[in-house]
Amino acid sequence: THSYLFNFNKQFPFTDLNNTLGVIYIVRDPRNVVTSFSKFLNVSIEETANFMIEGSGDGLSWTSNWSNNFNSWKIFENYKKYLLLKYEDLVNEPEITFLNVLKFIHELKNINFKLNEKKFKKVIETTKFEKMKKMEKDQGFSEAKTNEETGEKIPFFNLGPKNNWKKLLDSKTQMKLEKAFRNEMKELGYL
């Protein structure tokens, strides 16, 4: 889900310990999120930065803002049902990161962990960004949007690891995001 952890009202919690085995939360440097997300939304980086800072609930995915979303799921840490993954680790250390995911799931389910090397290597190989990008090009991807003005598909798998805020983001937006999310970015080692 892209939603933050909240209650629709007191009677209907979005999720809780009774209906969630655990949480694997994937976080990404918001300075890179804004450039990627603006492409996906087909709106300006400035509009996307405002969306990330102010938050939204559109009825389908209640994201809140970037920091509320990140912080909302940490309650599961108290119950040892929370694994934080950084997108950057998925890119730079996929084997170690995926191994941590598998171990976490086995711990949650209280079952012995035994690694199937062949499957493990196949998952790592078949989920590389360039493979996913090629698969989208060849077969399409259901979450890809269409540019309303041109009618062209907007690639879901756009820049991936090549999305570098240092090259793509103006200093005004950079400072705006860093100010809004300073505490969380420091906690995560992004600042």
C-alpha positions as YAML, in Angstrom:
chain: A
units: angstrom
residues:
- id: 1
  name: THR
  ca: [0.00, 0.00, 0.00]
- id: 2
  name: HIS
  ca: [1.03, 3.61, -0.41]
- id: 3
  name: SER
  ca: [-1.35, 4.61, 2.38]
- id: 4
  name: TYR
  ca: [-0.29, 5.74, 5.78]
- id: 5
  name: LEU
  ca: [-1.48, 3.89, 8.89]
- id: 6
  name: PHE
  ca: [-4.68, 5.54, 10.10]
- id: 7
  name: ASN
  ca: [-8.32, 4.93, 10.95]
- id: 8
  name: PHE
  ca: [-11.07, 5.81, 8.50]
- id: 9
  name: ASN
  ca: [-13.09, 6.35, 11.64]
- id: 10
  name: LYS
  ca: [-13.04, 4.80, 15.09]
- id: 11
  name: GLN
  ca: [-14.99, 1.77, 13.90]
- id: 12
  name: PHE
  ca: [-12.83, 0.89, 10.87]
- id: 13
  name: PRO
  ca: [-9.06, 0.91, 11.37]
- id: 14
  name: PHE
  ca: [-7.05, 0.78, 8.15]
- id: 15
  name: THR
  ca: [-5.03, -2.00, 9.70]
- id: 16
  name: ASP
  ca: [-3.89, -3.09, 13.15]
- id: 17
  name: LEU
  ca: [-2.09, -5.91, 14.91]
- id: 18
  name: ASN
  ca: [-5.16, -8.14, 14.59]
- id: 19
  name: ASN
  ca: [-5.15, -8.15, 10.79]
- id: 20
  name: THR
  ca: [-1.52, -7.49, 9.91]
- id: 21
  name: LEU
  ca: [1.23, -10.04, 10.33]
- id: 22
  name: GLY
  ca: [3.92, -7.41, 9.93]
- id: 23
  name: VAL
  ca: [5.13, -4.42, 7.98]
- id: 24
  name: ILE
  ca: [7.89, -4.13, 5.43]
- id: 25
  name: TYR
  ca: [8.23, -0.40, 4.87]
- id: 26
  name: ILE
  ca: [10.21, 0.78, 1.86]
- id: 27
  name: VAL
  ca: [11.43, 4.36, 2.08]
- id: 28
  name: ARG
  ca: [13.26, 6.46, -0.49]
- id: 29
  name: ASP
  ca: [15.06, 9.79, -0.25]
- id: 30
  name: PRO
  ca: [12.24, 12.32, -0.76]
- id: 31
  name: ARG
  ca: [14.46, 14.34, -3.08]
- id: 32
  name: ASN
  ca: [14.45, 11.37, -5.44]
- id: 33
  name: VAL
  ca: [10.82, 10.53, -4.75]
- id: 34
  name: VAL
  ca: [9.73, 13.97, -5.94]
- id: 35
  name: THR
  ca: [11.40, 13.65, -9.33]
- id: 36
  name: SER
  ca: [10.12, 10.12, -9.89]
- id: 37
  name: PHE
  ca: [6.63, 10.82, -8.58]
- id: 38
  name: SER
  ca: [6.24, 13.98, -10.68]
- id: 39
  name: LYS
  ca: [6.93, 11.91, -13.81]
- id: 40
  name: PHE
  ca: [4.37, 9.33, -12.70]
- id: 41
  name: LEU
  ca: [1.75, 11.99, -11.90]
- id: 42
  name: ASN
  ca: [2.62, 13.95, -15.04]
- id: 43
  name: VAL
  ca: [2.76, 17.21, -13.05]
- id: 44
  name: SER
  ca: [5.55, 19.61, -12.20]
- id: 45
  name: ILE
  ca: [8.17, 18.83, -9.59]
- id: 46
  name: GLU
  ca: [6.99, 21.87, -7.62]
- id: 47
  name: GLU
  ca: [3.38, 20.57, -7.53]
- id: 48
  name: THR
  ca: [4.62, 17.14, -6.52]
- id: 49
  name: ALA
  ca: [6.79, 18.59, -3.73]
- id: 50
  name: ASN
  ca: [3.77, 20.46, -2.39]
- id: 51
  name: PHE
  ca: [1.71, 17.26, -2.55]
- id: 52
  name: MET
  ca: [4.41, 15.37, -0.63]
- id: 53
  name: ILE
  ca: [4.62, 18.08, 2.03]
- id: 54
  name: GLU
  ca: [0.91, 18.78, 2.42]
- id: 55
  name: GLY
  ca: [-0.33, 15.24, 1.92]
- id: 56
  name: SER
  ca: [-3.52, 13.99, 0.44]
- id: 57
  name: GLY
  ca: [-6.20, 11.41, 0.65]
- id: 58
  name: ASP
  ca: [-7.87, 10.78, -2.67]
- id: 59
  name: GLY
  ca: [-10.15, 8.01, -1.50]
- id: 60
  name: LEU
  ca: [-8.06, 5.28, -3.12]
- id: 61
  name: SER
  ca: [-4.66, 5.77, -1.55]
- id: 62
  name: TRP
  ca: [-4.51, 7.90, 1.57]
- id: 63
  name: THR
  ca: [-0.85, 8.81, 1.53]
- id: 64
  name: SER
  ca: [-0.85, 11.75, 3.96]
- id: 65
  name: ASN
  ca: [2.49, 13.53, 3.65]
- id: 66
  name: TRP
  ca: [5.88, 11.87, 3.28]
- id: 67
  name: SER
  ca: [6.89, 12.19, 6.96]
- id: 68
  name: ASN
  ca: [3.49, 11.19, 8.40]
- id: 69
  name: ASN
  ca: [3.44, 8.18, 6.10]
- id: 70
  name: PHE
  ca: [6.93, 7.11, 7.19]
- id: 71
  name: ASN
  ca: [6.28, 7.67, 10.90]
- id: 72
  name: SER
  ca: [2.80, 6.11, 10.99]
- id: 73
  name: TRP
  ca: [4.03, 2.57, 10.37]
- id: 74
  name: LYS
  ca: [6.74, 2.61, 13.04]
- id: 75
  name: ILE
  ca: [4.23, 1.53, 15.71]
- id: 76
  name: PHE
  ca: [4.88, -2.02, 14.53]
- id: 77
  name: GLU
  ca: [8.49, -1.69, 15.74]
- id: 78
  name: ASN
  ca: [7.21, -1.97, 19.31]
- id: 79
  name: TYR
  ca: [5.99, -5.50, 18.50]
- id: 80
  name: LYS
  ca: [9.01, -6.59, 16.43]
- id: 81
  name: LYS
  ca: [6.79, -6.67, 13.35]
- id: 82
  name: TYR
  ca: [8.51, -3.93, 11.34]
- id: 83
  name: LEU
  ca: [11.26, -4.06, 8.77]
- id: 84
  name: LEU
  ca: [12.52, -0.81, 7.31]
- id: 85
  name: LEU
  ca: [14.07, -1.01, 3.86]
- id: 86
  name: LYS
  ca: [15.71, 1.83, 2.03]
- id: 87
  name: TYR
  ca: [15.15, 1.89, -1.72]
- id: 88
  name: GLU
  ca: [18.81, 2.73, -2.10]
- id: 89
  name: ASP
  ca: [19.75, -0.55, -0.36]
- id: 90
  name: LEU
  ca: [17.48, -2.49, -2.70]
- id: 91
  name: VAL
  ca: [19.44, -0.99, -5.60]
- id: 92
  name: ASN
  ca: [22.95, -1.12, -4.13]
- id: 93
  name: GLU
  ca: [22.76, -4.33, -2.06]
- id: 94
  name: PRO
  ca: [19.87, -6.38, -3.48]
- id: 95
  name: GLU
  ca: [21.09, -9.76, -2.22]
- id: 96
  name: ILE
  ca: [21.60, -8.66, 1.39]
- id: 97
  name: THR
  ca: [18.37, -6.66, 1.41]
- id: 98
  name: PHE
  ca: [16.25, -9.45, -0.05]
- id: 99
  name: LEU
  ca: [17.83, -11.95, 2.34]
- id: 100
  name: ASN
  ca: [16.77, -9.69, 5.23]
- id: 101
  name: VAL
  ca: [13.23, -9.64, 3.87]
- id: 102
  name: LEU
  ca: [13.09, -13.43, 3.69]
- id: 103
  name: LYS
  ca: [14.45, -13.81, 7.22]
- id: 104
  name: PHE
  ca: [11.97, -11.24, 8.54]
- id: 105
  name: ILE
  ca: [9.03, -13.06, 6.97]
- id: 106
  name: HIS
  ca: [10.18, -16.39, 8.38]
- id: 107
  name: GLU
  ca: [10.56, -14.84, 11.85]
- id: 108
  name: LEU
  ca: [7.05, -13.36, 11.65]
- id: 109
  name: LYS
  ca: [5.61, -16.71, 10.69]
- id: 110
  name: ASN
  ca: [7.79, -18.47, 13.28]
- id: 111
  name: ILE
  ca: [9.11, -20.98, 10.78]
- id: 112
  name: ASN
  ca: [12.65, -22.17, 10.12]
- id: 113
  name: PHE
  ca: [14.50, -20.32, 7.42]
- id: 114
  name: LYS
  ca: [16.14, -22.29, 4.65]
- id: 115
  name: LEU
  ca: [17.37, -20.50, 1.56]
- id: 116
  name: ASN
  ca: [16.69, -21.96, -1.86]
- id: 117
  name: GLU
  ca: [19.75, -20.58, -3.67]
- id: 118
  name: LYS
  ca: [18.37, -21.20, -7.15]
- id: 119
  name: LYS
  ca: [15.11, -19.33, -6.51]
- id: 120
  name: PHE
  ca: [16.93, -16.59, -4.63]
- id: 121
  name: LYS
  ca: [19.30, -15.92, -7.54]
- id: 122
  name: LYS
  ca: [16.43, -16.02, -10.04]
- id: 123
  name: VAL
  ca: [14.44, -13.43, -8.07]
- id: 124
  name: ILE
  ca: [17.44, -11.13, -7.89]
- id: 125
  name: GLU
  ca: [18.13, -11.51, -11.62]
- id: 126
  name: THR
  ca: [14.56, -11.14, -12.85]
- id: 127
  name: THR
  ca: [13.76, -8.07, -10.75]
- id: 128
  name: LYS
  ca: [16.65, -5.91, -11.86]
- id: 129
  name: PHE
  ca: [15.46, -2.49, -12.97]
- id: 130
  name: GLU
  ca: [16.52, -2.86, -16.60]
- id: 131
  name: LYS
  ca: [14.69, -6.22, -16.85]
- id: 132
  name: MET
  ca: [11.53, -4.67, -15.40]
- id: 133
  name: LYS
  ca: [11.83, -1.70, -17.76]
- id: 134
  name: LYS
  ca: [12.19, -4.03, -20.76]
- id: 135
  name: MET
  ca: [9.27, -6.16, -19.60]
- id: 136
  name: GLU
  ca: [7.10, -3.02, -19.38]
- id: 137
  name: LYS
  ca: [8.15, -2.00, -22.87]
- id: 138
  name: ASP
  ca: [7.42, -5.46, -24.29]
- id: 139
  name: GLN
  ca: [4.29, -6.38, -22.32]
- id: 140
  name: GLY
  ca: [3.00, -3.16, -20.78]
- id: 141
  name: PHE
  ca: [2.49, -2.46, -17.10]
- id: 142
  name: SER
  ca: [-0.92, -1.99, -15.51]
- id: 143
  name: GLU
  ca: [0.15, 0.88, -13.22]
- id: 144
  name: ALA
  ca: [1.61, 2.97, -16.05]
- id: 145
  name: LYS
  ca: [-0.44, 6.07, -16.72]
- id: 146
  name: THR
  ca: [-1.34, 7.75, -19.98]
- id: 147
  name: ASN
  ca: [-0.46, 11.35, -20.75]
- id: 148
  name: GLU
  ca: [-3.87, 12.98, -21.16]
- id: 149
  name: GLU
  ca: [-2.54, 15.57, -23.62]
- id: 150
  name: THR
  ca: [-0.58, 13.26, -25.93]
- id: 151
  name: GLY
  ca: [-2.27, 9.90, -25.31]
- id: 152
  name: GLU
  ca: [1.17, 8.30, -24.86]
- id: 153
  name: LYS
  ca: [1.95, 5.89, -22.07]
- id: 154
  name: ILE
  ca: [4.14, 7.32, -19.31]
- id: 155
  name: PRO
  ca: [6.69, 4.63, -18.45]
- id: 156
  name: PHE
  ca: [6.31, 3.42, -14.89]
- id: 157
  name: PHE
  ca: [9.90, 2.19, -14.88]
- id: 158
  name: ASN
  ca: [11.50, 5.46, -15.85]
- id: 159
  name: LEU
  ca: [14.95, 6.25, -14.45]
- id: 160
  name: GLY
  ca: [15.16, 3.96, -11.42]
- id: 161
  name: PRO
  ca: [18.71, 4.01, -10.03]
- id: 162
  name: LYS
  ca: [19.65, 6.77, -12.50]
- id: 163
  name: ASN
  ca: [17.14, 9.11, -10.83]
- id: 164
  name: ASN
  ca: [19.60, 11.48, -9.18]
- id: 165
  name: TRP
  ca: [18.11, 14.48, -7.42]
- id: 166
  name: LYS
  ca: [21.51, 16.23, -7.54]
- id: 167
  name: LYS
  ca: [21.13, 16.44, -11.32]
- id: 168
  name: LEU
  ca: [17.35, 16.79, -11.59]
- id: 169
  name: LEU
  ca: [16.22, 18.94, -8.67]
- id: 170
  name: ASP
  ca: [16.52, 22.71, -8.36]
- id: 171
  name: SER
  ca: [17.97, 24.06, -5.12]
- id: 172
  name: LYS
  ca: [14.70, 25.76, -4.08]
- id: 173
  name: THR
  ca: [12.76, 22.47, -4.12]
- id: 174
  name: GLN
  ca: [15.67, 20.63, -2.53]
- id: 175
  name: MET
  ca: [15.75, 23.06, 0.40]
- id: 176
  name: LYS
  ca: [11.95, 23.00, 0.70]
- id: 177
  name: LEU
  ca: [11.92, 19.20, 1.05]
- id: 178
  name: GLU
  ca: [14.91, 19.15, 3.40]
- id: 179
  name: LYS
  ca: [13.24, 21.71, 5.65]
- id: 180
  name: ALA
  ca: [9.91, 19.87, 5.69]
- id: 181
  name: PHE
  ca: [11.42, 16.44, 6.32]
- id: 182
  name: ARG
  ca: [14.63, 17.32, 8.17]
- id: 183
  name: ASN
  ca: [14.11, 15.04, 11.19]
- id: 184
  name: GLU
  ca: [13.18, 11.96, 9.19]
- id: 185
  name: MET
  ca: [15.91, 12.55, 6.60]
- id: 186
  name: LYS
  ca: [18.50, 12.80, 9.38]
- id: 187
  name: GLU
  ca: [17.14, 9.65, 11.03]
- id: 188
  name: LEU
  ca: [17.46, 7.79, 7.72]
- id: 189
  name: GLY
  ca: [20.92, 9.14, 6.90]
- id: 190
  name: TYR
  ca: [19.77, 11.20, 3.93]
- id: 191
  name: LEU
  ca: [21.10, 14.38, 5.57]
...
